[in-house]
Amino acid sequence: MIRFVQLSNPGRYRSLWVSLAAIVVSLLLAAVVFAFYGVSPLTAYGAMFSGTLLDAQGRAEVLRRAVPLLLTGAGLTLAFRAQFFNIGAEGQILLGAVFAGGVALFVPIPAPLMVPAVFLAGFLGGGLWALLAAWLRTRLKVNEILSTLMLNYIAASLVVYLIVGPWKGRNVRGFIYTDEFPASAQLATFPGTQVGIVTLVLGVVAAALLQLLLSRSTRGFELRVVGENPAAARYTGISAARVTVLVALITGGMAGLAGAGEVAGIQHKLLEPSQISLGYGFTAIIVAWLARGNPALCLVTALLMGVILAGGDVLKINLNMPFRITDVFSGIILMTLIASEVFIRSGVKVGR
């Protein structure tokens, strides 16, 4: 007989080892998928490794994918830590892009102030979109998983409406996107890459600051208490509603920064939702989950998922694998991580 036994003291590094084991299992399961498709798992993983980490252009692609994942994932760690299950980062990325694009296209701002204004607008756009779900939860008791998920589709429809209608470029024919942003709103990138210098620095600094907020501040203490023991939070007078609003603003704002970075640093225009975010909002959930509630660890987990996303492109191009192979890979990782949760606080006992 096999059963789970609650551990009184799981150990400091148990969650790390469980997460690593879950990743290994997910790689084995993905290998089975490759084999069923008729591609040797060794060939597939070899192509992913050589096409990303061993290639200069591949490393740049990994970093390009990792930056929005870092920004979004670091914010989501706070949300999950506070038991605010934000599944709407994809929509918050899009709203950040919309607000940033609106400022870049229509607000006359002096050139030296344009980039800060674009990022501030992006933060506000994503934060306000998440605050809507927080308001629904705190005032109307609406489950945030459902509200944030549904808001993703509303955000995508809003973007399409704008680029087809009032914001459509004046000289665009046969395509749907806005005019190009002015030069002052376009971010500098590392030479020969699409990695925004400002966005990368912002992601690293933001992850470090959020880690300090979580571990070294009064607000961070309140957030942890609300997430770990709501009854204790009520007893000590900590307002769960206030913490929820703060977390929603931060987590949505971080996703909004990612959206601003994508349109200002790579696209230089507002265009279709699938071209603004390549599913970053959903992949960032895995980034945050792997980080186990520690924003600073997203510096590592975002790079890991960046390798998988960029490696998926290699599989599609070099091995002619299906377009959705990356989604399958990400889904397997997420499912194994969820399944592994039981092993963090429980051990397996064989026998009676």
Tab-separated table of C-alpha atoms in Angstrom:
chain	number	residue	atom	x	y	z
A	1	MET	CA	0.000	0.000	0.000
A	2	ILE	CA	1.336	3.411	-0.999
A	3	ARG	CA	0.181	6.554	0.784
A	4	PHE	CA	1.241	10.142	1.392
A	5	VAL	CA	2.363	11.225	4.854
A	6	GLN	CA	2.419	14.856	5.931
A	7	LEU	CA	5.940	16.054	6.779
A	8	SER	CA	6.306	18.146	9.932
A	9	ASN	CA	9.551	19.680	8.685
A	10	PRO	CA	9.882	19.393	4.883
A	11	GLY	CA	13.373	20.881	4.812
A	12	ARG	CA	14.668	24.096	3.396
A	13	TYR	CA	15.616	22.818	-0.053
A	14	ARG	CA	12.881	20.235	-0.555
A	15	SER	CA	10.870	22.454	-2.905
A	16	LEU	CA	13.998	22.977	-5.039
A	17	TRP	CA	14.649	19.263	-5.426
A	18	VAL	CA	10.983	18.533	-6.089
A	19	SER	CA	10.892	21.227	-8.790
A	20	LEU	CA	14.044	19.878	-10.433
A	21	ALA	CA	12.596	16.368	-10.363
A	22	ALA	CA	9.382	17.679	-11.947
A	23	ILE	CA	11.383	19.282	-14.766
A	24	VAL	CA	13.245	16.008	-15.379
A	25	VAL	CA	9.937	14.135	-15.536
A	26	SER	CA	8.525	16.725	-17.945
A	27	LEU	CA	11.565	16.320	-20.205
A	28	LEU	CA	11.032	12.549	-20.228
A	29	LEU	CA	7.346	12.971	-21.058
A	30	ALA	CA	8.190	15.425	-23.841
A	31	ALA	CA	10.676	12.869	-25.170
A	32	VAL	CA	7.780	10.418	-25.519
A	33	VAL	CA	5.868	13.046	-27.532
A	34	PHE	CA	8.881	13.516	-29.818
A	35	ALA	CA	9.185	9.761	-30.285
A	36	PHE	CA	5.500	9.406	-31.230
A	37	TYR	CA	5.986	12.139	-33.812
A	38	GLY	CA	8.861	10.162	-35.293
A	39	VAL	CA	11.737	12.323	-34.086
A	40	SER	CA	14.454	10.886	-31.876
A	41	PRO	CA	14.372	12.606	-28.440
A	42	LEU	CA	18.178	12.853	-28.549
A	43	THR	CA	17.970	14.567	-31.936
A	44	ALA	CA	15.277	16.933	-30.704
A	45	TYR	CA	17.060	17.927	-27.506
A	46	GLY	CA	20.367	18.158	-29.328
A	47	ALA	CA	18.843	20.562	-31.862
A	48	MET	CA	17.313	22.661	-29.078
A	49	PHE	CA	20.603	22.849	-27.180
A	50	SER	CA	22.821	23.611	-30.173
A	51	GLY	CA	20.345	26.072	-31.690
A	52	THR	CA	20.015	28.125	-28.526
A	53	LEU	CA	22.830	27.979	-26.005
A	54	LEU	CA	25.604	27.103	-28.471
A	55	ASP	CA	24.645	29.696	-31.077
A	56	ALA	CA	25.115	33.455	-30.685
A	57	GLN	CA	21.864	34.329	-32.447
A	58	GLY	CA	20.128	31.583	-30.503
A	59	ARG	CA	21.325	33.020	-27.184
A	60	ALA	CA	19.972	36.413	-28.240
A	61	GLU	CA	16.603	34.798	-28.973
A	62	VAL	CA	16.621	33.138	-25.550
A	63	LEU	CA	17.244	36.492	-23.914
A	64	ARG	CA	14.575	38.198	-26.034
A	65	ARG	CA	11.990	35.676	-24.826
A	66	ALA	CA	13.272	35.726	-21.240
A	67	VAL	CA	12.907	39.484	-20.694
A	68	PRO	CA	9.076	39.706	-20.886
A	69	LEU	CA	8.858	36.422	-18.959
A	70	LEU	CA	11.062	37.884	-16.229
A	71	LEU	CA	8.976	41.033	-15.874
A	72	THR	CA	5.662	39.195	-15.916
A	73	GLY	CA	6.785	36.189	-13.872
A	74	ALA	CA	8.333	38.300	-11.101
A	75	GLY	CA	5.020	40.074	-10.633
A	76	LEU	CA	3.061	36.826	-10.662
A	77	THR	CA	5.178	35.408	-7.833
A	78	LEU	CA	3.753	38.085	-5.535
A	79	ALA	CA	0.217	37.383	-6.707
A	80	PHE	CA	0.500	33.653	-6.099
A	81	ARG	CA	2.237	34.240	-2.773
A	82	ALA	CA	-0.760	36.306	-1.654
A	83	GLN	CA	-3.224	33.706	-2.970
A	84	PHE	CA	-4.417	36.077	-5.719
A	85	PHE	CA	-4.468	33.647	-8.620
A	86	ASN	CA	-3.899	35.965	-11.544
A	87	ILE	CA	-4.333	34.044	-14.810
A	88	GLY	CA	-4.762	37.253	-16.778
A	89	ALA	CA	-1.176	38.351	-17.369
A	90	GLU	CA	-1.681	37.897	-21.114
A	91	GLY	CA	-4.402	40.531	-21.132
A	92	GLN	CA	-2.401	42.773	-18.823
A	93	ILE	CA	0.532	42.613	-21.249
A	94	LEU	CA	-1.813	43.693	-24.045
A	95	LEU	CA	-3.271	46.574	-22.022
A	96	GLY	CA	0.239	47.705	-21.148
A	97	ALA	CA	1.015	47.725	-24.859
A	98	VAL	CA	-2.184	49.692	-25.591
A	99	PHE	CA	-1.457	52.376	-22.987
A	100	ALA	CA	2.189	52.599	-24.062
A	101	GLY	CA	1.184	52.813	-27.718
A	102	GLY	CA	-1.380	55.501	-26.998
A	103	VAL	CA	1.231	57.658	-25.302
A	104	ALA	CA	3.817	57.066	-28.039
A	105	LEU	CA	1.389	57.842	-30.865
A	106	PHE	CA	-0.838	60.590	-29.541
A	107	VAL	CA	0.682	62.374	-26.538
A	108	PRO	CA	3.154	65.193	-27.298
A	109	ILE	CA	5.971	64.562	-24.832
A	110	PRO	CA	9.552	65.900	-25.040
A	111	ALA	CA	11.903	63.287	-26.460
A	112	PRO	CA	13.978	62.791	-23.257
A	113	LEU	CA	10.801	61.983	-21.310
A	114	MET	CA	9.127	59.762	-23.886
A	115	VAL	CA	10.598	56.387	-22.857
A	116	PRO	CA	9.833	56.869	-19.119
A	117	ALA	CA	6.311	57.984	-20.064
A	118	VAL	CA	5.813	54.927	-22.268
A	119	PHE	CA	6.842	52.563	-19.480
A	120	LEU	CA	4.768	54.424	-16.877
A	121	ALA	CA	1.748	54.183	-19.172
A	122	GLY	CA	2.410	50.489	-19.698
A	123	PHE	CA	2.567	49.893	-15.942
A	124	LEU	CA	-0.703	51.775	-15.411
A	125	GLY	CA	-2.443	49.923	-18.234
A	126	GLY	CA	-1.558	46.480	-16.936
A	127	GLY	CA	-2.119	47.474	-13.316
A	128	LEU	CA	-5.582	48.917	-13.938
A	129	TRP	CA	-6.616	45.820	-15.883
A	130	ALA	CA	-5.598	43.614	-12.936
A	131	LEU	CA	-7.258	45.999	-10.466
A	132	LEU	CA	-10.564	45.344	-12.214
A	133	ALA	CA	-10.290	41.661	-11.229
A	134	ALA	CA	-9.224	42.650	-7.707
A	135	TRP	CA	-12.291	44.890	-7.378
A	136	LEU	CA	-14.552	42.071	-8.566
A	137	ARG	CA	-13.019	39.767	-5.961
A	138	THR	CA	-13.055	42.126	-2.982
A	139	ARG	CA	-16.447	43.744	-3.661
A	140	LEU	CA	-18.481	41.088	-5.450
A	141	LYS	CA	-16.637	37.895	-4.401
A	142	VAL	CA	-15.970	36.964	-8.032
A	143	ASN	CA	-13.289	34.292	-8.381
A	144	GLU	CA	-10.190	35.955	-9.831
A	145	ILE	CA	-9.223	32.879	-11.834
A	146	LEU	CA	-12.378	33.257	-13.910
A	147	SER	CA	-12.338	37.053	-14.117
A	148	THR	CA	-8.675	37.390	-15.095
A	149	LEU	CA	-9.013	34.597	-17.648
A	150	MET	CA	-12.047	36.225	-19.276
A	151	LEU	CA	-10.373	39.637	-19.245
A	152	ASN	CA	-7.650	38.179	-21.491
A	153	TYR	CA	-10.166	37.812	-24.317
A	154	ILE	CA	-11.608	41.264	-23.773
A	155	ALA	CA	-8.107	42.751	-23.927
A	156	ALA	CA	-7.332	40.942	-27.193
A	157	SER	CA	-10.600	42.158	-28.720
A	158	LEU	CA	-9.854	45.720	-27.614
A	159	VAL	CA	-6.460	45.636	-29.345
A	160	VAL	CA	-8.023	44.339	-32.564
A	161	TYR	CA	-10.730	47.021	-32.418
A	162	LEU	CA	-8.147	49.785	-32.046
A	163	ILE	CA	-5.822	48.674	-34.850
A	164	VAL	CA	-8.699	47.986	-37.240
A	165	GLY	CA	-10.610	51.132	-36.317
A	166	PRO	CA	-9.590	54.422	-34.705
A	167	TRP	CA	-5.861	53.731	-34.375
A	168	LYS	CA	-5.282	52.125	-37.776
A	169	GLY	CA	-2.233	53.547	-39.517
A	170	ARG	CA	-2.943	56.258	-42.062
A	171	ASN	CA	-0.653	54.757	-44.685
A	172	VAL	CA	-1.410	51.102	-43.963
A	173	ARG	CA	-2.974	49.185	-46.845
A	174	GLY	CA	-4.079	45.572	-46.505
A	175	PHE	CA	-2.663	45.196	-42.990
A	176	ILE	CA	-3.958	46.028	-39.536
A	177	TYR	CA	-1.603	47.925	-37.284
A	178	THR	CA	-0.936	51.490	-36.216
A	179	ASP	CA	1.555	53.981	-37.555
A	180	GLU	CA	5.122	53.462	-36.404
A	181	PHE	CA	6.075	54.993	-33.074
A	182	PRO	CA	8.266	58.108	-33.216
A	183	ALA	CA	11.995	57.529	-32.850
A	184	SER	CA	11.933	58.938	-29.319
A	185	ALA	CA	9.592	56.094	-28.248
A	186	GLN	CA	11.687	53.306	-29.767
A	187	LEU	CA	14.000	51.499	-27.349
A	188	ALA	CA	17.659	50.909	-28.042
A	189	THR	CA	18.628	47.250	-28.452
A	190	PHE	CA	21.877	45.344	-28.180
A	191	PRO	CA	23.554	45.393	-31.618
A	192	GLY	CA	22.294	42.662	-33.931
A	193	THR	CA	19.521	41.551	-31.549
A	194	GLN	CA	15.974	42.447	-30.547
A	195	VAL	CA	16.824	42.572	-26.853
A	196	GLY	CA	15.896	45.952	-25.411
A	197	ILE	CA	18.648	47.315	-23.173
A	198	VAL	CA	16.292	49.322	-20.959
A	199	THR	CA	13.792	46.457	-20.691
A	200	LEU	CA	16.463	43.963	-19.670
A	201	VAL	CA	17.865	46.268	-16.978
A	202	LEU	CA	14.342	47.067	-15.798
A	203	GLY	CA	13.512	43.364	-15.475
A	204	VAL	CA	16.610	42.574	-13.408
A	205	VAL	CA	16.170	45.597	-11.125
A	206	ALA	CA	12.429	44.983	-10.696
A	207	ALA	CA	12.959	41.329	-9.726
A	208	ALA	CA	15.522	42.357	-7.097
A	209	LEU	CA	13.306	45.135	-5.715
A	210	LEU	CA	10.272	42.856	-5.505
A	211	GLN	CA	12.367	40.316	-3.605
A	212	LEU	CA	13.319	43.037	-1.128
A	213	LEU	CA	9.694	44.158	-0.874
A	214	LEU	CA	8.596	40.617	-0.127
A	215	SER	CA	11.270	39.728	2.397
A	216	ARG	CA	12.337	43.026	4.000
A	217	SER	CA	9.291	45.277	4.202
A	218	THR	CA	6.106	45.614	6.248
A	219	ARG	CA	3.970	45.332	3.110
A	220	GLY	CA	5.811	42.157	2.169
A	221	PHE	CA	5.161	40.713	5.621
A	222	GLU	CA	1.453	41.489	5.293
A	223	LEU	CA	1.410	39.864	1.861
A	224	ARG	CA	3.010	36.680	3.189
A	225	VAL	CA	0.641	36.473	6.154
A	226	VAL	CA	-2.452	36.931	3.982
A	227	GLY	CA	-1.221	34.233	1.637
A	228	GLU	CA	-0.080	31.715	4.247
A	229	ASN	CA	-2.627	32.205	7.007
A	230	PRO	CA	-5.703	34.360	6.221
A	231	ALA	CA	-7.163	33.703	9.686
A	232	ALA	CA	-4.028	35.068	11.345
A	233	ALA	CA	-4.144	38.081	9.036
A	234	ARG	CA	-7.702	38.885	10.146
A	235	TYR	CA	-6.748	38.406	13.799
A	236	THR	CA	-3.841	40.845	13.535
A	237	GLY	CA	-5.909	43.440	11.674
A	238	ILE	CA	-4.248	43.055	8.270
A	239	SER	CA	-6.663	44.012	5.506
A	240	ALA	CA	-6.774	41.213	2.934
A	241	ALA	CA	-8.639	43.504	0.527
A	242	ARG	CA	-5.892	46.136	0.700
A	243	VAL	CA	-3.198	43.504	0.122
A	244	THR	CA	-5.149	42.114	-2.836
A	245	VAL	CA	-5.416	45.551	-4.429
A	246	LEU	CA	-1.695	46.233	-3.921
A	247	VAL	CA	-0.697	42.852	-5.340
A	248	ALA	CA	-3.023	43.266	-8.322
A	249	LEU	CA	-1.539	46.666	-9.128
A	250	ILE	CA	2.031	45.348	-8.939
A	251	THR	CA	1.503	42.078	-10.784
A	252	GLY	CA	-0.584	43.708	-13.513
A	253	GLY	CA	1.825	46.613	-13.751
A	254	MET	CA	4.786	44.301	-14.229
A	255	ALA	CA	2.980	42.545	-17.077
A	256	GLY	CA	2.137	45.960	-18.499
A	257	LEU	CA	5.843	46.856	-18.472
A	258	ALA	CA	6.495	43.713	-20.516
A	259	GLY	CA	3.852	44.789	-23.024
A	260	ALA	CA	5.329	48.274	-23.262
A	261	GLY	CA	8.778	46.790	-23.829
A	262	GLU	CA	7.512	44.533	-26.627
A	263	VAL	CA	5.847	47.288	-28.664
A	264	ALA	CA	8.448	49.976	-27.975
A	265	GLY	CA	11.519	47.764	-28.241
A	266	ILE	CA	10.656	45.226	-30.937
A	267	GLN	CA	7.511	46.007	-32.955
A	268	HIS	CA	7.582	49.836	-32.824
A	269	LYS	CA	3.841	49.809	-33.424
A	270	LEU	CA	0.649	48.366	-31.989
A	271	LEU	CA	-0.419	45.302	-33.951
A	272	GLU	CA	-2.321	42.038	-33.584
A	273	PRO	CA	-2.352	40.508	-30.066
A	274	SER	CA	-0.572	37.308	-31.118
A	275	GLN	CA	2.312	39.400	-32.434
A	276	ILE	CA	2.597	41.540	-29.308
A	277	SER	CA	2.745	38.617	-26.899
A	278	LEU	CA	3.767	35.134	-27.968
A	279	GLY	CA	1.824	33.613	-25.092
A	280	TYR	CA	4.141	35.223	-22.549
A	281	GLY	CA	1.359	35.774	-20.033
A	282	PHE	CA	0.594	32.071	-19.799
A	283	THR	CA	4.224	30.921	-19.933
A	284	ALA	CA	5.055	33.368	-17.125
A	285	ILE	CA	2.792	31.311	-14.852
A	286	ILE	CA	5.330	28.501	-15.170
A	287	VAL	CA	8.169	30.973	-14.548
A	288	ALA	CA	6.507	32.122	-11.318
A	289	TRP	CA	5.581	28.601	-10.227
A	290	LEU	CA	9.146	27.374	-10.675
A	291	ALA	CA	10.403	30.350	-8.654
A	292	ARG	CA	8.271	29.169	-5.709
A	293	GLY	CA	7.196	32.664	-4.723
A	294	ASN	CA	10.658	34.261	-4.970
A	295	PRO	CA	10.845	37.076	-7.554
A	296	ALA	CA	14.657	36.948	-7.682
A	297	LEU	CA	14.572	33.293	-8.768
A	298	CYS	CA	12.677	34.384	-11.870
A	299	LEU	CA	16.074	35.503	-13.183
A	300	VAL	CA	16.826	31.786	-13.555
A	301	THR	CA	13.404	30.373	-14.379
A	302	ALA	CA	12.717	33.001	-17.054
A	303	LEU	CA	15.946	32.004	-18.800
A	304	LEU	CA	14.940	28.339	-18.594
A	305	MET	CA	11.602	29.012	-20.256
A	306	GLY	CA	13.344	31.302	-22.734
A	307	VAL	CA	15.450	28.329	-23.800
A	308	ILE	CA	12.317	26.215	-24.243
A	309	LEU	CA	10.497	28.880	-26.271
A	310	ALA	CA	13.481	29.610	-28.492
A	311	GLY	CA	14.208	25.884	-28.709
A	312	GLY	CA	10.653	25.313	-29.884
A	313	ASP	CA	11.350	27.586	-32.839
A	314	VAL	CA	14.423	25.511	-33.634
A	315	LEU	CA	12.342	22.316	-33.600
A	316	LYS	CA	9.773	23.862	-35.925
A	317	ILE	CA	12.336	25.144	-38.397
A	318	ASN	CA	15.072	22.507	-38.317
A	319	LEU	CA	13.006	19.358	-37.695
A	320	ASN	CA	9.705	20.453	-39.271
A	321	MET	CA	7.783	19.745	-36.084
A	322	PRO	CA	4.255	21.138	-35.486
A	323	PHE	CA	3.728	24.821	-34.801
A	324	ARG	CA	2.227	24.094	-31.364
A	325	ILE	CA	5.103	21.938	-30.126
A	326	THR	CA	6.201	24.703	-27.729
A	327	ASP	CA	2.707	24.865	-26.225
A	328	VAL	CA	2.776	21.097	-25.677
A	329	PHE	CA	6.173	21.396	-24.011
A	330	SER	CA	5.026	24.232	-21.730
A	331	GLY	CA	1.810	22.405	-20.861
A	332	ILE	CA	3.691	19.271	-19.845
A	333	ILE	CA	5.986	21.300	-17.591
A	334	LEU	CA	3.063	23.092	-15.934
A	335	MET	CA	1.157	19.856	-15.321
A	336	THR	CA	4.168	18.106	-13.781
A	337	LEU	CA	4.816	21.115	-11.542
A	338	ILE	CA	1.219	21.111	-10.335
A	339	ALA	CA	1.348	17.349	-9.744
A	340	SER	CA	4.617	17.675	-7.836
A	341	GLU	CA	3.116	20.059	-5.243
A	342	VAL	CA	1.977	17.137	-3.120
A	343	PHE	CA	5.583	15.956	-2.696
A	344	ILE	CA	6.787	19.249	-1.192
A	345	ARG	CA	4.945	18.842	2.103
A	346	SER	CA	4.301	15.090	1.980
A	347	GLY	CA	6.446	11.980	1.810
A	348	VAL	CA	5.582	8.632	0.261
A	349	LYS	CA	5.193	5.686	2.619
A	350	VAL	CA	4.972	2.103	1.414
A	351	GLY	CA	3.081	-0.356	3.609
A	352	ARG	CA	0.628	0.123	6.438
